[in-house]
Amino acid sequence: MVLADLGKRLTSAVSNLTHSNVVDEKAFDAMIKEICSALIESDVNVKLVANLRKSIKSAVNLKELGPGVNRKRLIQKTVFDELVKLVDPHNEPFKPKKGRTNVIMFVGLQGSGKTTSCTKLARYYQARGFKACLVCADTFRAGAFDQLKQNATKAKIPYYGSYTETDPVKVSRDGVEKFKKERFDIIIVDTSGRHQQEKELFAEMMQIQQAVKPDQTIMVLDASIGQAAEAQSKAFKESADFGAIIITKTDGHAAGGGAISAVAATRTPIVFIGTGEHMLDFERFAPQPFISKLLGMGDLGGLVEH
Amino acid sequence: ALRFFQNFVGGKTLTKEDLDAPLNAMKDHLLRKNVALEAATDIIDNVSTSLIGVKTSSFQRVETIVRAAVEASIKRILTPTNSLDLLREIQQKKGKSKRPYVISIVGVNGVGKSTNLSKICFFLLQNKLSVLVAACDTFRSGAVEQLRSHVTNLSRLSEKDAGLVTLYEKGYGKDAANIAKEAVEYGQANGYDVVLIDTAGRRHNDQRLMSSLEKFGKLAQPDKILMVGEALVGSDSVLQARNFNEAFGTSRGLDGFIISKCDTVGDMIGTLISMELASWRPESASQHCSNISNTPLTPRPLASNQATDK
Ligand SMILES: Nc1nc2c(ncn2[C@@H]2O[C@H](COP(=O)(O)OP(=O)(O)OP(=O)(O)O)[C@@H](O)[C@H]2O)c(=O)[nH]1
Ligand SMILES: Nc1nc2c(ncn2[C@@H]2O[C@H](COP(=O)(O)OP(=O)(O)OP(=O)(O)O)[C@@H](O)[C@H]2O)c(=O)[nH]1
Ligand SMILES: [Mg+2]
Ligand SMILES: [Mg+2]
């Protein structure tokens, strides 16, 4: 599971320190070093890790702490707060409402899991009583429409797409208009993979966005992404202004720190995680309980309210 | 000014203290370029060991010495130990056996296996070889249609004086290893030069799917097993390479990597280094496929709706 190993290492780094009798400068530095290595090994952005190191050091200034301060507790709380900051952007994601049309557009890098995840999301809402459907605006990738069609058919979700139309702007506009007329609650638009280095692909994404006017744009990120996560997600944020993130392939071995760095870089919440290739391998995500569980610091979660 | 001169060491024996700061700076640099921590540590530790005690010849900056040593180390890692001249190998095999030359492509989900298979196919067709593409991803929706679409586009090429290309497919849900075996037999019976086998993406930590690769290898008997890894991936690159390298049993490893999506990472191309380093086996050192990555890195020329007329 994503971040599980990281959680274990962070917990043991903090508890090694808090179990030792004296919290001196040397032990504290060793703990920070261990935490930073664990974060870098998990693909958290190198610059973010450097900032985190500084924040922890200045928040817990051992020399200036008075005798009455509970050092161990302060260290625990500071580490926890800094980690929560990484995954919790304090931004509420969009919540679709029944009885009106909610258009959701998917964007992301090539192969990140958009097509798979948009069927999962449609199925998720369908199971909760929404009338959901899918529009395939990927006219580029070979077999893209067949992929969406086969997924949608398996999940019994209505879909729209074209084998002959090559303009994704037109297909998406037509599809969304058709389903709006048919009064669907949730219309999910799948787009082809793209990256910031190809300017035309970004321009195309913005044209699709103008055509379908989404209530919510979601960026899909592969849990195994490394240091490129920050630059790519920032570029997508600037162009498509996505309001939520889905992290896929969390059933893999990767720790997910790259994808989490994208949250920090774009101040955008993770809403779902993909946990496998099958339709039901999909879970809602909330940062606070996630971190408490992950760090195995039951009582630490409580610290945040103090 | 004093600090400036401290960085110069002429005719001095290098100590750990001289090297620590520049080595750490170099390690940070590698990490920022997306080299996995394990690989970066490995490289830096080796360079450190090789430099401690070395007597510098002239008035040199420690930074310069460290940089040159790291550069040399990376060059060594990336230099293939056995050459990959696909065309020559295919010709040699043609002379010796009726069995087609078999290449299979493996890797985790969504990295670019099917796309790169099509790029290799394009390269082979241009060299007038006939290719049978075997659709052995029988799991992912649209996988067969994706290959069919590529093969249709590629077969337009063969009208223009290139080799013949055909798709071998048995739909979804069947056992991939068996289809691969049948495809090779079909290829042999019908005189194809090369059989290119696409496989389903699989997580390298999925025991069940990884262990099925051993059977796949036994039945398909590939001449080349190439793993696709994407330049976007972070530290996971290390275990991806290691686990795929070990999945085919004790006597068979990967023959090379194709690093895809290099166009999406700018200069953060550390994945190449991490994967090479992770897959080094004493008995069969891996290589990266310099020949293959020479074909265009962007997938657009092979796109579904765009014809291959670029
Ligand atoms: N293990 C695992 N695989 C996943 C998950 N989500 C998607 N995949 C796989 O990842 C691969 C790529 O998924 P797609 O949905 O085709 O990705 P995409 O972003 O639509 O790709 P493009 O349209 O080509 O950009 C497929 O093999 C999926 O089965 C997940 O949560 N876990
Ligand atoms: N930018 C870029 N995109 C690439 C490259 N190689 C492949 N892609 C894209 O990555 C996505 C996934 O490619 P596929 O070839 O379907 O990947 P795969 O490994 O076969 O995927 P699965 O079979 O689902 O595991 C597609 O959108 C491709 O167009 C590359 O070198 N650069
Ligand atoms: Mg897709
Ligand atoms: Mg494929």
XYZ file of C-alpha atoms and ligand atoms in Angstrom:
682
model
C 0.000 0.000 0.000
C 1.183 3.480 -0.834
C 3.091 5.212 1.908
C 2.908 2.234 4.239
C 6.655 1.732 4.386
C 7.198 5.428 4.709
C 4.774 5.471 7.620
C 6.657 2.696 9.369
C 9.999 4.409 8.935
C 8.758 7.782 10.089
C 7.063 6.289 13.097
C 10.176 4.421 14.103
C 12.365 7.484 13.537
C 10.186 9.552 15.837
C 9.723 6.860 18.441
C 13.439 6.013 18.541
C 13.963 9.576 19.519
C 11.094 9.813 21.957
C 12.104 6.597 23.679
C 15.625 7.741 24.343
C 16.042 9.393 27.711
C 17.640 12.621 26.654
C 16.555 14.455 23.550
C 19.799 16.081 22.570
C 20.837 17.905 19.432
C 22.603 14.860 18.006
C 19.683 12.472 18.384
C 17.356 15.106 16.989
C 19.538 15.609 13.915
C 19.704 11.866 13.370
C 15.928 11.681 13.469
C 15.549 14.496 10.955
C 18.073 12.821 8.693
C 16.216 9.516 8.867
C 12.881 11.209 8.139
C 14.316 13.070 5.151
C 15.875 9.921 3.659
C 12.587 8.101 4.047
C 10.748 10.929 2.296
C 13.230 11.116 -0.569
C 13.150 7.383 -1.005
C 9.371 7.715 -1.287
C 9.810 10.238 -4.133
C 8.699 13.287 -2.195
C 10.025 16.315 -4.055
C 13.629 17.055 -3.081
C 12.940 20.759 -2.522
C 9.908 19.996 -0.369
C 12.003 17.712 1.787
C 14.582 20.460 2.263
C 11.810 22.845 3.347
C 10.343 20.288 5.670
C 13.733 19.833 7.286
C 13.968 23.576 7.871
C 10.421 23.825 9.237
C 10.943 21.035 11.733
C 14.281 22.455 12.818
C 12.951 25.933 13.406
C 9.718 24.800 15.034
C 11.653 22.634 17.437
C 14.578 24.802 18.415
C 16.086 22.651 21.135
C 18.371 25.361 22.506
C 15.637 27.862 23.085
C 13.055 25.522 24.544
C 12.286 26.266 28.177
C 12.484 23.528 30.782
C 8.698 23.228 31.068
C 8.224 22.176 27.460
C 7.516 18.553 26.648
C 10.093 18.115 23.919
C 9.056 14.719 22.717
C 5.468 15.744 22.342
C 6.453 18.900 20.517
C 8.626 16.960 18.066
C 5.881 14.440 17.391
C 3.329 17.134 16.801
C 5.612 19.148 14.512
C 6.476 16.154 12.331
C 2.831 15.164 12.133
C 1.692 18.698 11.249
C 4.279 19.027 8.503
C 3.187 15.723 6.970
C -0.471 16.628 7.133
C 0.405 19.860 5.338
C 1.858 17.775 2.514
C -1.337 15.832 1.821
C -3.996 18.183 3.161
C -4.351 21.302 1.055
C -7.316 22.571 3.123
C -9.342 22.874 -0.021
C -12.749 21.257 -0.254
C -13.323 19.318 -3.455
C -16.422 19.797 -5.564
C -19.415 17.641 -4.583
C -21.840 16.738 -7.383
C -25.549 17.238 -6.754
C -28.416 15.108 -7.962
C -31.097 16.623 -10.156
C -28.692 18.805 -12.151
C -25.928 18.099 -14.626
C -22.424 17.774 -13.215
C -19.714 17.616 -15.859
C -16.407 16.102 -14.755
C -13.364 16.188 -17.031
C -10.300 13.961 -16.618
C -6.792 15.146 -17.482
C -3.302 13.748 -16.931
C -0.076 12.339 -18.266
C 0.027 9.423 -20.713
C -0.822 6.087 -19.171
C -1.579 7.451 -15.698
C -4.911 5.613 -15.489
C -7.493 8.166 -16.679
C -9.665 5.863 -18.765
C -9.723 3.161 -16.099
C -10.451 5.670 -13.329
C -13.231 7.522 -15.124
C -15.194 4.318 -15.497
C -14.544 3.555 -11.842
C -15.835 7.003 -10.878
C -18.927 6.691 -13.084
C -19.658 3.341 -11.485
C -19.086 4.819 -8.022
C -21.730 7.512 -8.583
C -24.075 5.143 -10.363
C -24.020 2.859 -7.329
C -25.051 5.885 -5.241
C -28.127 6.640 -7.283
C -26.705 9.166 -9.760
C -27.469 8.830 -13.443
C -23.902 8.646 -14.757
C -22.378 8.393 -18.241
C -19.052 8.570 -20.082
C -17.764 10.592 -23.037
C -14.594 9.497 -24.835
C -12.725 12.599 -26.005
C -9.538 10.641 -26.663
C -9.420 10.533 -30.441
C -5.654 10.126 -30.453
C -4.636 6.917 -28.732
C -5.079 3.702 -30.670
C -7.954 1.693 -29.231
C -8.960 4.409 -26.751
C -12.647 4.357 -27.656
C -12.757 0.541 -27.612
C -11.181 0.560 -24.171
C -13.752 2.974 -22.744
C -16.586 1.217 -24.544
C -15.624 -2.208 -23.182
C -15.242 -0.839 -19.641
C -18.538 1.047 -19.813
C -20.370 -1.967 -21.227
C -19.068 -4.171 -18.410
C -20.232 -1.625 -15.822
C -23.512 -0.966 -17.683
C -22.816 2.744 -18.079
C -24.043 4.672 -21.147
C -21.198 6.087 -23.243
C -20.523 8.338 -26.211
C -17.614 8.378 -28.651
C -16.682 8.198 -32.304
C -14.496 6.009 -34.517
C -14.390 8.526 -37.334
C -14.362 12.019 -35.811
C -10.749 13.038 -35.124
C -11.448 16.344 -33.361
C -11.676 15.737 -29.599
C -13.269 19.161 -29.074
C -16.178 18.276 -31.321
C -16.656 14.777 -29.883
C -16.672 16.048 -26.325
C -19.065 18.899 -27.098
C -21.469 16.596 -28.958
C -21.333 13.951 -26.245
C -21.919 16.360 -23.383
C -24.795 18.082 -25.223
C -26.469 14.771 -25.968
C -26.277 13.586 -22.372
C -27.350 16.968 -20.993
C -30.525 16.710 -23.068
C -31.057 13.258 -21.654
C -30.762 14.722 -18.156
C -27.845 12.769 -16.818
C -26.581 13.802 -13.354
C -22.923 12.975 -13.942
C -21.194 13.304 -17.314
C -17.556 12.197 -17.219
C -15.261 13.250 -20.072
C -12.135 11.165 -20.678
C -9.314 12.902 -22.561
C -6.062 11.617 -24.040
C -2.788 11.669 -22.142
C -0.575 14.723 -22.552
C 2.464 16.453 -21.074
C 3.568 20.045 -20.583
C 6.388 19.901 -23.146
C 3.855 19.632 -26.003
C 2.202 23.029 -26.143
C -0.421 22.023 -28.728
C -1.621 19.208 -26.522
C -2.162 21.657 -23.684
C -3.968 24.054 -26.006
C -6.221 21.178 -27.092
C -6.988 20.376 -23.455
C -8.086 23.949 -22.847
C -10.285 23.906 -25.942
C -12.002 20.739 -24.719
C -12.461 22.396 -21.362
C -14.080 25.441 -22.981
C -16.362 23.203 -24.993
C -17.648 21.074 -22.094
C -17.402 23.648 -19.276
C -16.707 21.108 -16.522
C -17.903 21.699 -12.965
C -14.889 19.727 -11.883
C -11.596 18.876 -13.591
C -9.658 15.965 -12.098
C -5.983 15.247 -12.623
C -5.016 11.571 -12.535
C -1.551 10.725 -11.211
C 0.306 7.431 -11.118
C 1.469 6.599 -7.572
C 4.907 5.686 -8.894
C 5.714 9.089 -10.413
C 9.034 10.549 -9.344
C 10.583 14.016 -9.337
C 8.761 15.126 -12.514
C 5.480 15.210 -10.581
C 5.836 18.764 -9.373
C 6.558 20.421 -12.725
C 3.921 18.440 -14.612
C 1.170 18.933 -12.039
C 1.915 22.652 -11.749
C 1.684 22.988 -15.534
C -1.647 21.126 -15.600
C -2.863 23.300 -12.726
C -1.953 26.505 -14.549
C -3.669 25.432 -17.768
C -6.585 23.282 -16.684
C -6.989 24.481 -13.072
C -8.006 21.039 -11.888
C -9.785 20.929 -8.540
C -9.091 17.362 -7.457
C -6.527 14.601 -7.798
C -6.947 10.850 -8.181
C -3.904 8.725 -7.413
C -3.875 5.403 -9.241
C -1.949 2.149 -8.934
C -1.669 2.444 -5.161
C -1.729 -1.355 -5.112
C 1.787 -1.172 -6.517
C 4.927 -1.015 -4.482
C 5.634 2.705 -4.916
C 5.447 4.889 -1.836
C 3.511 7.637 -3.610
C 5.575 10.603 -2.452
C 5.734 12.056 -5.970
C 1.988 12.131 -6.322
C 1.705 13.618 -2.855
C 4.183 16.328 -3.819
C 1.737 17.262 -6.550
C -0.865 17.882 -3.853
C 1.533 20.196 -2.069
C 2.591 21.937 -5.285
C -0.958 22.604 -6.448
C -2.859 22.824 -3.144
C -5.392 20.412 -4.542
C -7.020 17.584 -2.603
C -6.828 13.875 -3.421
C -10.400 12.603 -3.734
C -10.009 8.952 -4.696
C -7.284 6.368 -4.990
C -7.132 3.497 -7.463
C -6.225 0.201 -5.841
C -6.179 -2.222 -8.775
C -7.111 -2.851 -12.382
C -10.669 -3.979 -11.687
C -13.724 -1.723 -11.652
C -14.275 -1.911 -7.897
C -10.664 -1.234 -6.942
C -11.409 2.365 -6.000
C -11.530 4.128 -2.634
C -12.490 7.530 -1.328
C -9.647 9.463 0.185
C -9.500 11.814 3.167
C -6.143 13.182 4.320
C -6.448 13.326 8.109
C -7.562 9.792 8.895
C -5.206 8.589 6.209
C -2.160 10.090 7.870
C -3.115 8.991 11.371
C -3.625 5.472 10.149
C -0.496 5.559 8.069
C 1.740 6.761 10.840
C 0.148 4.372 13.270
C 0.166 7.233 15.721
C -3.308 6.848 17.099
C -2.864 9.481 19.780
C -1.032 11.827 17.454
C -4.153 12.452 15.435
C -5.626 13.928 18.595
C -2.699 16.288 18.916
C -3.764 18.296 15.919
C -6.788 19.759 17.664
C -4.758 21.004 20.638
C 39.184 34.449 -0.734
C 40.468 31.909 1.738
C 37.415 29.689 1.330
C 37.888 29.863 -2.384
C 41.415 28.577 -2.169
C 40.455 25.847 0.261
C 38.521 24.210 -2.523
C 41.672 23.748 -4.528
C 43.857 20.763 -3.875
C 47.109 20.554 -5.763
C 49.348 17.589 -5.119
C 47.392 16.695 -1.998
C 46.035 13.356 -0.846
C 42.204 13.485 -0.792
C 40.518 12.734 2.519
C 36.926 11.946 3.404
C 36.619 15.485 4.813
C 37.672 17.054 1.498
C 35.145 14.969 -0.369
C 32.055 14.983 1.864
C 30.584 18.343 0.894
C 31.049 18.090 -2.887
C 29.863 14.474 -2.861
C 26.725 15.420 -0.949
C 26.054 18.252 -3.362
C 26.469 15.821 -6.241
C 24.112 13.333 -4.613
C 21.454 16.034 -4.188
C 21.900 16.878 -7.830
C 21.325 13.255 -8.865
C 18.228 13.029 -6.656
C 16.776 16.159 -8.232
C 17.301 14.538 -11.634
C 15.127 11.627 -10.479
C 17.880 9.112 -9.781
C 16.519 6.794 -7.066
C 18.066 7.273 -3.609
C 19.441 3.733 -3.627
C 21.179 4.244 -6.970
C 22.458 7.710 -6.105
C 23.890 6.440 -2.801
C 25.526 3.559 -4.611
C 27.202 5.813 -7.146
C 28.358 8.367 -4.577
C 29.696 5.710 -2.184
C 31.684 4.081 -4.968
C 33.116 7.373 -6.127
C 33.988 8.249 -2.548
C 35.848 4.976 -2.038
C 37.713 5.386 -5.284
C 38.809 8.947 -4.520
C 39.849 8.727 -0.862
C 43.630 8.511 -0.749
C 44.107 9.592 -4.333
C 46.881 12.115 -4.805
C 45.772 14.991 -6.982
C 48.144 15.827 -9.770
C 47.835 19.570 -10.188
C 45.973 22.625 -9.002
C 42.425 21.201 -9.181
C 39.089 21.979 -7.529
C 37.669 19.080 -5.516
C 34.312 19.753 -7.172
C 35.866 19.205 -10.577
C 37.473 15.955 -9.526
C 34.238 14.667 -8.001
C 32.210 15.683 -11.021
C 34.536 13.899 -13.417
C 34.493 10.743 -11.284
C 30.690 10.703 -11.078
C 30.444 11.275 -14.810
C 32.776 8.373 -15.509
C 30.829 6.145 -13.152
C 27.505 6.926 -14.840
C 29.021 6.391 -18.256
C 30.170 2.958 -17.146
C 26.687 2.093 -15.911
C 25.023 3.171 -19.133
C 27.456 1.551 -21.536
C 25.962 -1.670 -22.860
C 28.018 -4.736 -22.073
C 26.742 -6.656 -25.054
C 25.763 -4.977 -28.255
C 22.195 -5.000 -29.402
C 22.287 -5.088 -33.152
C 18.810 -6.448 -33.714
C 18.989 -6.539 -37.492
C 22.226 -8.503 -37.534
C 20.980 -10.964 -34.945
C 17.764 -11.514 -36.871
C 19.688 -12.164 -40.091
C 22.012 -14.575 -38.327
C 19.092 -16.497 -36.900
C 17.404 -16.627 -40.292
C 20.424 -18.395 -41.682
C 20.434 -20.986 -38.920
C 16.837 -21.838 -38.093
C 13.283 -21.819 -39.400
C 12.018 -20.452 -36.112
C 11.251 -16.749 -36.289
C 13.181 -14.301 -34.131
C 10.984 -13.727 -31.063
C 10.901 -10.470 -29.106
C 8.645 -9.986 -26.121
C 7.893 -6.770 -24.315
C 7.132 -6.645 -20.594
C 6.613 -3.991 -17.936
C 4.245 -2.445 -15.383
C 0.877 -0.901 -16.293
C 0.650 1.966 -18.734
C 4.374 2.546 -19.326
C 4.215 2.264 -23.123
C 4.680 -1.430 -23.951
C 2.206 -1.588 -26.826
C 3.318 1.751 -28.252
C 6.990 0.827 -28.186
C 6.246 -2.581 -29.636
C 4.673 -0.734 -32.543
C 7.735 1.489 -32.860
C 10.011 -1.549 -33.007
C 7.669 -3.063 -35.569
C 7.929 0.104 -37.653
C 11.717 -0.131 -37.528
C 11.716 -3.803 -38.581
C 9.264 -3.223 -41.432
C 11.380 -0.400 -42.768
C 14.191 -2.915 -42.910
C 12.023 -5.169 -45.031
C 11.445 -7.819 -42.411
C 8.077 -9.527 -42.075
C 6.542 -9.269 -38.628
C 3.801 -11.139 -36.788
C 2.435 -9.081 -33.872
C 1.019 -11.315 -31.121
C -1.682 -9.751 -28.935
C -0.945 -11.473 -25.621
C -2.486 -8.795 -23.421
C -5.747 -10.677 -23.046
C -6.814 -8.684 -20.007
C -6.937 -4.907 -20.448
C -9.987 -3.511 -22.242
C -9.161 -2.336 -25.737
C -5.675 -3.885 -25.735
C -6.360 -6.036 -28.798
C -8.039 -3.204 -30.717
C -5.130 -0.909 -29.850
C -2.668 -3.304 -31.492
C -4.987 -3.917 -34.422
C -5.147 -0.215 -35.051
C -1.347 0.054 -34.990
C -0.975 -2.952 -37.287
C -3.506 -1.502 -39.734
C -1.559 1.752 -39.870
C 1.747 -0.073 -40.169
C 0.518 -2.348 -42.919
C -0.008 0.706 -45.109
C 3.750 0.952 -44.970
C 4.202 -2.485 -46.446
C 2.436 -1.275 -49.553
C 5.344 1.104 -49.848
C 8.015 -1.541 -50.293
C 8.443 -2.544 -46.660
C 7.968 -5.868 -44.881
C 4.633 -7.555 -44.259
C 2.884 -7.189 -40.904
C 0.007 -9.239 -39.494
C -1.819 -9.346 -36.163
C -2.166 -12.659 -34.343
C -4.964 -12.449 -31.794
C -7.293 -14.717 -29.881
C -9.419 -12.084 -28.130
C -9.657 -11.686 -24.374
C -9.578 -13.947 -21.353
C -7.300 -16.709 -22.666
C -3.944 -17.765 -21.294
C -1.267 -15.441 -22.641
C 1.568 -17.981 -22.558
C -0.362 -20.417 -24.726
C -1.278 -17.761 -27.258
C 2.376 -16.720 -27.412
C 3.426 -20.290 -28.145
C 0.767 -20.655 -30.852
C 1.784 -17.341 -32.373
C 5.404 -18.439 -32.662
C 4.310 -21.714 -34.284
C 2.060 -19.820 -36.654
C 4.901 -17.430 -37.440
C 7.210 -20.335 -38.208
C 4.674 -22.143 -40.372
C 4.044 -18.996 -42.371
C 7.609 -17.873 -42.744
C 7.614 -14.665 -40.694
C 11.038 -13.250 -39.811
C 10.044 -11.822 -36.450
C 7.302 -12.407 -33.879
C 6.676 -9.415 -31.587
C 4.775 -10.331 -28.445
C 2.830 -7.734 -26.455
C 2.020 -8.624 -22.838
C -0.361 -7.238 -20.225
C 0.935 -4.661 -17.781
C 1.587 -6.105 -14.344
C 2.709 -4.744 -11.015
C 6.136 -6.056 -10.137
C 4.905 -6.820 -6.618
C 2.015 -8.968 -7.831
C 3.259 -12.490 -7.109
C 0.689 -14.249 -9.224
C 1.118 -12.184 -12.377
C 4.907 -12.053 -12.032
C 5.234 -15.801 -11.626
C 3.188 -16.374 -14.775
C 6.066 -14.750 -16.673
C 8.228 -17.809 -16.088
C 5.767 -20.045 -17.911
C 5.430 -17.385 -20.587
C 9.198 -17.386 -21.099
C 9.327 -21.189 -21.328
C 6.525 -21.412 -23.886
C 7.455 -18.406 -26.041
C 11.241 -18.915 -25.841
C 11.948 -15.286 -26.706
C 15.286 -14.392 -28.259
C 14.939 -10.996 -26.634
C 12.992 -9.943 -23.578
C 12.783 -6.175 -23.376
C 11.341 -4.317 -20.441
C 9.711 -0.944 -20.889
C 10.228 1.469 -18.017
C 8.950 5.016 -18.126
C 11.196 7.980 -17.447
C 8.449 9.396 -15.218
C 8.782 6.717 -12.552
C 10.601 7.503 -9.316
C 12.309 5.149 -6.856
C 10.059 2.307 -7.899
C 12.318 1.985 -10.953
C 14.809 -0.002 -8.882
C 12.444 -2.792 -7.902
C 10.654 -2.766 -11.244
C 13.913 -3.570 -12.986
C 15.058 -6.049 -10.365
C 11.800 -7.999 -10.132
C 11.232 -8.233 -13.877
C 14.836 -9.267 -14.313
C 14.277 -12.141 -11.902
C 10.793 -13.156 -13.043
C 11.874 -15.454 -15.866
C 13.675 -17.917 -13.644
C 17.260 -18.382 -12.604
C 18.686 -18.916 -16.051
C 16.966 -16.095 -17.899
C 16.958 -12.349 -17.319
C 16.036 -9.242 -19.248
C 17.996 -8.472 -22.397
C 17.456 -4.766 -22.256
C 15.365 -1.763 -21.369
C 13.365 0.646 -23.384
C 12.990 3.867 -21.455
C 9.796 5.515 -22.659
C 8.328 8.973 -22.153
C 11.762 10.613 -22.068
C 10.020 13.524 -23.757
C 7.921 14.156 -20.632
C 10.654 14.673 -18.041
C 12.888 17.432 -19.383
C 16.367 16.781 -18.040
C 15.208 14.554 -15.164
C 16.313 11.364 -16.829
C 17.570 9.556 -13.721
C 15.362 6.504 -14.323
C 17.801 5.279 -16.938
C 20.555 5.099 -14.367
C 18.430 3.567 -11.604
C 17.156 0.770 -13.832
C 20.520 -0.102 -15.319
C 22.154 -0.240 -11.935
C 19.362 -2.294 -10.385
C 19.390 -4.975 -13.045
C 23.074 -5.728 -13.090
C 23.498 -9.444 -12.784
C 26.973 -10.843 -12.558
C 26.332 -13.531 -15.160
C 24.265 -11.601 -17.670
C 24.778 -7.898 -17.385
C 21.877 -6.011 -18.792
C 22.043 -3.352 -21.402
C 19.931 -0.534 -22.560
C 18.721 -0.574 -26.094
C 20.499 2.287 -27.715
C 19.404 1.108 -31.160
C 15.777 1.152 -30.309
C 15.619 4.454 -28.509
C 16.877 6.036 -31.714
C 13.421 5.709 -33.180
C 11.380 8.834 -32.439
C 10.424 9.096 -28.803
C 7.077 10.727 -29.294
C 4.309 8.293 -30.131
C 2.492 10.658 -32.477
C 3.824 9.283 -35.773
C 2.243 5.944 -34.954
C -1.009 7.332 -33.682
C -4.275 5.687 -34.449
C -5.995 8.279 -36.541
C -2.971 9.976 -37.973
C -1.641 7.961 -40.866
C 1.963 6.882 -40.835
C 2.725 9.361 -43.566
C 4.861 11.706 -41.450
N -2.542 -2.002 -10.798
C -3.296 -0.980 -11.193
N -3.366 -0.699 -12.496
C -4.125 0.348 -12.880
C -4.848 1.158 -11.969
N -5.498 2.106 -12.694
C -5.170 1.890 -13.990
N -4.350 0.826 -14.115
C -3.742 0.260 -15.336
O -2.869 1.222 -15.888
C -2.832 1.104 -17.311
C -3.138 2.438 -17.955
O -4.451 2.807 -17.628
P -5.370 3.701 -18.582
O -6.669 3.915 -17.883
O -5.381 3.154 -19.945
O -4.524 5.055 -18.563
P -4.819 6.407 -19.341
O -4.380 7.516 -18.456
O -6.221 6.448 -19.818
O -3.826 6.264 -20.585
P -3.769 7.188 -21.900
O -5.173 7.420 -22.298
O -2.978 6.400 -22.866
O -3.073 8.445 -21.483
C -3.823 0.008 -17.660
O -3.092 -1.202 -17.796
C -4.724 -0.055 -16.441
O -5.277 -1.351 -16.271
C -4.745 0.847 -10.563
O -5.309 1.505 -9.683
N -3.955 -0.230 -10.247
N 4.883 11.241 -24.365
C 5.055 9.937 -24.561
N 4.009 9.113 -24.443
C 4.199 7.800 -24.642
C 5.462 7.247 -24.976
N 5.328 5.900 -25.106
C 4.030 5.638 -24.874
N 3.335 6.766 -24.594
C 1.899 6.916 -24.269
O 1.661 6.255 -23.035
C 0.328 5.745 -23.006
C 0.357 4.270 -22.661
O 0.988 3.570 -23.728
P 0.719 2.031 -24.022
O 1.636 1.644 -25.106
O -0.712 1.765 -24.171
O 1.236 1.429 -22.641
P 1.202 -0.090 -22.164
O 2.400 -0.276 -21.328
O 1.005 -0.982 -23.312
O -0.101 -0.051 -21.251
P -0.916 -1.314 -20.637
O -0.943 -2.341 -21.712
O -2.240 -0.744 -20.272
O -0.146 -1.742 -19.431
C -0.264 6.035 -24.372
O -1.018 7.218 -24.272
C 0.952 6.259 -25.247
O 0.673 7.115 -26.334
C 6.576 8.154 -25.087
O 7.729 7.782 -25.344
N 6.307 9.476 -24.876
Mg -6.974 6.761 -21.737
Mg -0.413 -2.455 -23.663
